[in-house]
Tab-separated table of C-alpha atoms in Angstrom:
chain	number	residue	atom	x	y	z
I	28	ILE	CA	16.655	4.907	50.258
I	29	SER	CA	14.895	5.911	52.923
I	30	PRO	CA	12.424	4.811	54.976
I	31	SER	CA	10.361	7.750	54.481
I	32	VAL	CA	10.543	7.615	50.623
I	33	TYR	CA	10.672	3.356	50.878
I	34	ASN	CA	6.673	4.402	52.633
I	35	ASN	CA	6.318	6.601	50.260
I	36	LEU	CA	6.690	4.024	47.336
I	37	MET	CA	4.922	1.682	48.736
I	38	SER	CA	1.544	3.808	49.473
I	39	TRP	CA	1.780	4.810	45.613
I	40	ARG	CA	2.207	1.393	44.282
I	41	ALA	CA	-0.811	0.116	46.523
I	42	ASN	CA	-3.127	2.480	45.431
I	43	ASN	CA	-1.605	2.211	41.507
I	44	LEU	CA	-1.313	-1.291	41.249
I	45	ALA	CA	-2.075	-0.894	36.866
I	46	GLU	CA	0.300	1.239	36.559
I	47	TYR	CA	2.684	-0.436	38.178
I	48	ASN	CA	1.912	-3.357	37.488
I	49	ASN	CA	2.939	-1.658	33.490
I	50	VAL	CA	6.076	-0.291	34.629
I	51	ILE	CA	7.420	-3.898	36.449
I	52	GLU	CA	5.961	-5.250	32.352
I	53	GLU	CA	7.800	-2.471	30.957
I	54	TYR	CA	11.158	-3.567	33.197
I	55	ARG	CA	10.653	-7.185	32.094
I	56	PHE	CA	10.216	-6.218	28.765
I	57	LYS	CA	13.003	-4.095	27.765
I	58	ILE	CA	15.152	-7.110	30.049
I	59	ARG	CA	14.154	-9.694	27.888
I	60	HIS	CA	14.798	-7.179	24.626
I	61	ASP	CA	18.441	-6.469	25.961
I	62	ALA	CA	19.407	-10.386	26.219
I	63	ALA	CA	18.114	-11.413	23.558
I	64	TRP	CA	20.181	-9.457	21.432
I	65	ALA	CA	23.187	-9.418	24.239
I	66	ASP	CA	25.270	-11.673	22.010
I	67	SER	CA	25.282	-9.474	18.182
I	68	PRO	CA	28.599	-8.134	17.729
I	69	TYR	CA	26.845	-4.318	16.629
I	70	PRO	CA	24.069	-2.977	19.004
I	71	PRO	CA	21.455	-3.314	16.462
I	72	ILE	CA	19.436	-1.290	14.434
I	73	PHE	CA	15.707	-1.578	13.313
I	74	VAL	CA	13.649	-0.593	10.382
I	75	THR	CA	10.127	-0.317	11.104
I	76	ALA	CA	7.137	1.654	9.259
I	77	ASP	CA	4.426	3.149	11.049
I	78	ALA	CA	0.864	4.886	9.368
I	79	LEU	CA	-0.188	8.290	9.502
I	80	VAL	CA	-4.440	8.261	8.697
I	81	VAL	CA	-5.960	10.734	8.590
I	82	GLN	CA	-10.191	12.250	7.118
I	83	HIS	CA	-12.520	14.999	7.928
I	84	GLY	CA	-9.872	15.994	10.578
I	85	HIS	CA	-9.362	12.976	12.317
I	86	ILE	CA	-6.250	10.978	13.272
I	87	LEU	CA	-6.722	6.779	13.444
I	88	LEU	CA	-5.115	5.267	16.741
I	89	ILE	CA	-4.217	2.807	18.149
I	90	ARG	CA	-4.109	2.066	22.169
I	91	ARG	CA	-0.920	-1.211	22.765
I	92	LYS	CA	-2.497	-4.040	23.368
I	93	ASN	CA	1.303	-5.096	25.336
I	94	ALA	CA	5.080	-3.964	26.317
I	95	PRO	CA	6.257	-1.414	25.592
I	96	GLY	CA	3.927	0.919	26.007
I	97	LYS	CA	1.077	-1.118	26.791
I	98	GLY	CA	-1.591	1.735	27.038
I	99	THR	CA	-0.723	4.456	25.398
I	100	TRP	CA	-2.079	5.589	22.308
I	101	ALA	CA	0.615	5.322	18.782
I	102	LEU	CA	0.801	4.826	15.208
I	103	PRO	CA	-0.451	1.258	13.523
I	104	GLY	CA	2.434	0.507	12.495
I	105	GLY	CA	5.582	-2.089	12.918
I	106	TYR	CA	7.962	-4.157	12.062
I	107	ILE	CA	8.666	-4.616	8.148
I	108	LYS	CA	9.681	-7.888	6.831
I	109	THR	CA	12.816	-8.688	4.708
I	110	ASP	CA	10.331	-9.647	1.202
I	111	GLU	CA	8.064	-6.165	1.361
I	112	SER	CA	8.373	-2.140	0.637
I	113	LEU	CA	8.255	0.088	3.272
I	114	GLU	CA	4.857	1.050	1.965
I	115	ASP	CA	3.387	-2.025	1.798
I	116	ALA	CA	4.157	-3.054	5.186
I	117	ALA	CA	2.865	0.030	6.977
I	118	ILE	CA	0.236	-0.741	4.826
I	119	ARG	CA	0.021	-4.066	6.360
I	120	GLU	CA	0.500	-2.823	9.487
I	121	LEU	CA	-2.338	-0.390	9.467
I	122	VAL	CA	-4.445	-3.565	8.412
I	123	GLU	CA	-3.548	-6.488	10.550
I	124	GLU	CA	-4.001	-3.632	13.555
I	125	THR	CA	-7.402	-2.033	13.170
I	126	GLU	CA	-9.382	-3.802	10.526
I	127	LEU	CA	-9.453	-0.720	8.244
I	128	LYS	CA	-11.929	-2.461	5.300
I	129	LEU	CA	-10.437	-0.308	2.059
I	130	PRO	CA	-8.810	-1.954	-0.542
I	131	LYS	CA	-4.696	-1.947	-0.385
I	132	SER	CA	-5.139	-0.204	-3.590
I	133	VAL	CA	-7.114	2.645	-2.426
I	134	LEU	CA	-4.812	3.104	1.189
I	135	ARG	CA	-2.089	3.664	-1.780
I	136	LYS	CA	-3.338	6.356	-4.104
I	137	SER	CA	-3.988	7.764	-1.053
I	138	ILE	CA	-0.236	8.374	0.218
I	139	THR	CA	0.391	12.116	-0.102
I	140	LYS	CA	3.347	11.489	1.678
I	141	THR	CA	6.394	9.373	3.464
I	142	GLN	CA	8.667	10.910	6.548
I	143	VAL	CA	11.833	9.019	7.972
I	144	VAL	CA	12.409	9.782	11.372
I	145	GLU	CA	15.859	8.502	12.838
I	146	THR	CA	16.680	10.253	15.803
I	147	PRO	CA	19.073	8.712	18.312
I	148	GLY	CA	17.438	7.456	21.416
I	149	ARG	CA	13.821	7.901	20.033
I	150	SER	CA	13.227	3.752	21.218
I	151	SER	CA	13.665	2.016	24.675
I	152	ARG	CA	13.641	-1.109	22.978
I	153	GLY	CA	17.314	0.795	20.954
I	154	ARG	CA	18.288	2.167	17.310
I	155	ILE	CA	14.445	2.067	15.355
I	156	ILE	CA	14.710	4.029	12.197
I	157	THR	CA	10.612	4.789	11.104
I	158	ASN	CA	9.156	5.334	7.908
I	159	VAL	CA	5.750	7.219	8.372
I	160	VAL	CA	3.352	7.221	5.965
I	161	LEU	CA	1.143	9.140	5.401
I	162	ILE	CA	-2.634	8.590	4.176
I	163	GLU	CA	-4.764	11.240	3.284
I	164	LEU	CA	-8.570	9.558	2.940
I	165	ARG	CA	-10.546	11.502	1.445
I	166	ASP	CA	-12.954	13.281	2.459
I	167	ASP	CA	-16.250	13.041	0.379
I	168	VAL	CA	-17.610	10.505	2.065
I	169	SER	CA	-20.175	10.697	4.978
I	170	LYS	CA	-18.448	9.239	7.795
I	171	LEU	CA	-15.014	7.651	8.969
I	172	PRO	CA	-14.635	4.154	8.099
I	173	ARG	CA	-15.449	1.162	10.164
I	174	VAL	CA	-12.049	-0.073	12.523
I	175	LYS	CA	-11.066	-2.009	15.695
I	176	GLY	CA	-8.481	-2.795	17.369
I	177	GLN	CA	-6.967	-6.668	16.768
I	178	ASP	CA	-3.486	-8.202	16.362
I	179	ASP	CA	-1.130	-5.734	19.078
I	180	ALA	CA	-3.890	-2.935	19.150
I	181	GLU	CA	-6.284	-3.167	22.100
I	182	LYS	CA	-8.363	-1.243	20.281
I	183	ALA	CA	-8.163	1.292	17.288
I	184	LYS	CA	-10.093	5.107	17.243
I	185	TRP	CA	-10.142	8.057	15.005
I	186	PHE	CA	-9.359	10.952	17.436
I	187	SER	CA	-9.956	14.804	16.149
I	188	PHE	CA	-6.911	17.120	15.678
I	189	ALA	CA	-8.298	18.873	18.721
I	190	ASP	CA	-9.103	15.704	20.831
I	191	PHE	CA	-5.762	14.488	19.907
I	192	SER	CA	-3.942	18.255	20.785
I	193	LEU	CA	-6.512	18.250	23.841
I	194	LEU	CA	-5.937	14.997	24.916
I	195	ILE	CA	-4.239	12.451	23.799
I	196	GLN	CA	-0.696	14.001	23.208
I	197	ASN	CA	0.064	13.164	26.799
I	198	ASN	CA	-0.794	9.466	26.948
I	199	MET	CA	1.451	8.370	23.487
I	200	PHE	CA	3.707	5.848	22.834
I	201	GLU	CA	7.161	7.021	22.481
I	202	ASP	CA	7.847	9.973	19.917
I	203	HIS	CA	4.677	9.370	18.234
I	204	ALA	CA	2.493	12.655	19.063
I	205	LEU	CA	5.465	14.490	18.110
I	206	ILE	CA	5.802	12.209	14.900
I	207	ILE	CA	2.071	13.008	13.909
I	208	LYS	CA	2.861	17.481	14.946
I	209	HIS	CA	5.353	17.506	12.349
I	210	MET	CA	3.182	15.914	9.624
I	211	LEU	CA	0.616	16.987	9.960
I	212	HIS	CA	1.436	21.024	11.050
I	213	LEU	CA	-0.063	20.675	14.288
């Protein structure tokens, strides 16, 4: 690269060290992830489950603690275990990442829609097919349930639909903003 481009990059790095370190962490994650699957006879296909929880015109999101997507907002979710259903996986990940203190039976009864999202190329980790579970909590309570980021979530927080539309969607993990817009018709 030319000296002027190099100097601009070095200046950007010096002034944006935290962002630069995130880029390096993402790159290292990708290298390790790809190396772990390099000997597979076929490209791996992963299955995940995500929970889209809404109540009182709010969406429950988590801020990712680790790469990939460290610092971005996302739906609570993760990889399914071999012995659980997709709905069980979504609820397990929801509770693990947000400490949402509602009985699993209430969460299960509040599921109103499920959607498979299988677009090739939707993740830097390879082919990931996710199953999104829409959980619409009853609006007859006086306030939103308390949440707290846990496990691989740095933070858990309720966002109004307006805040999501104006602020948050530009800092969302992978295609999660598109999933939310599609499922909630925002």
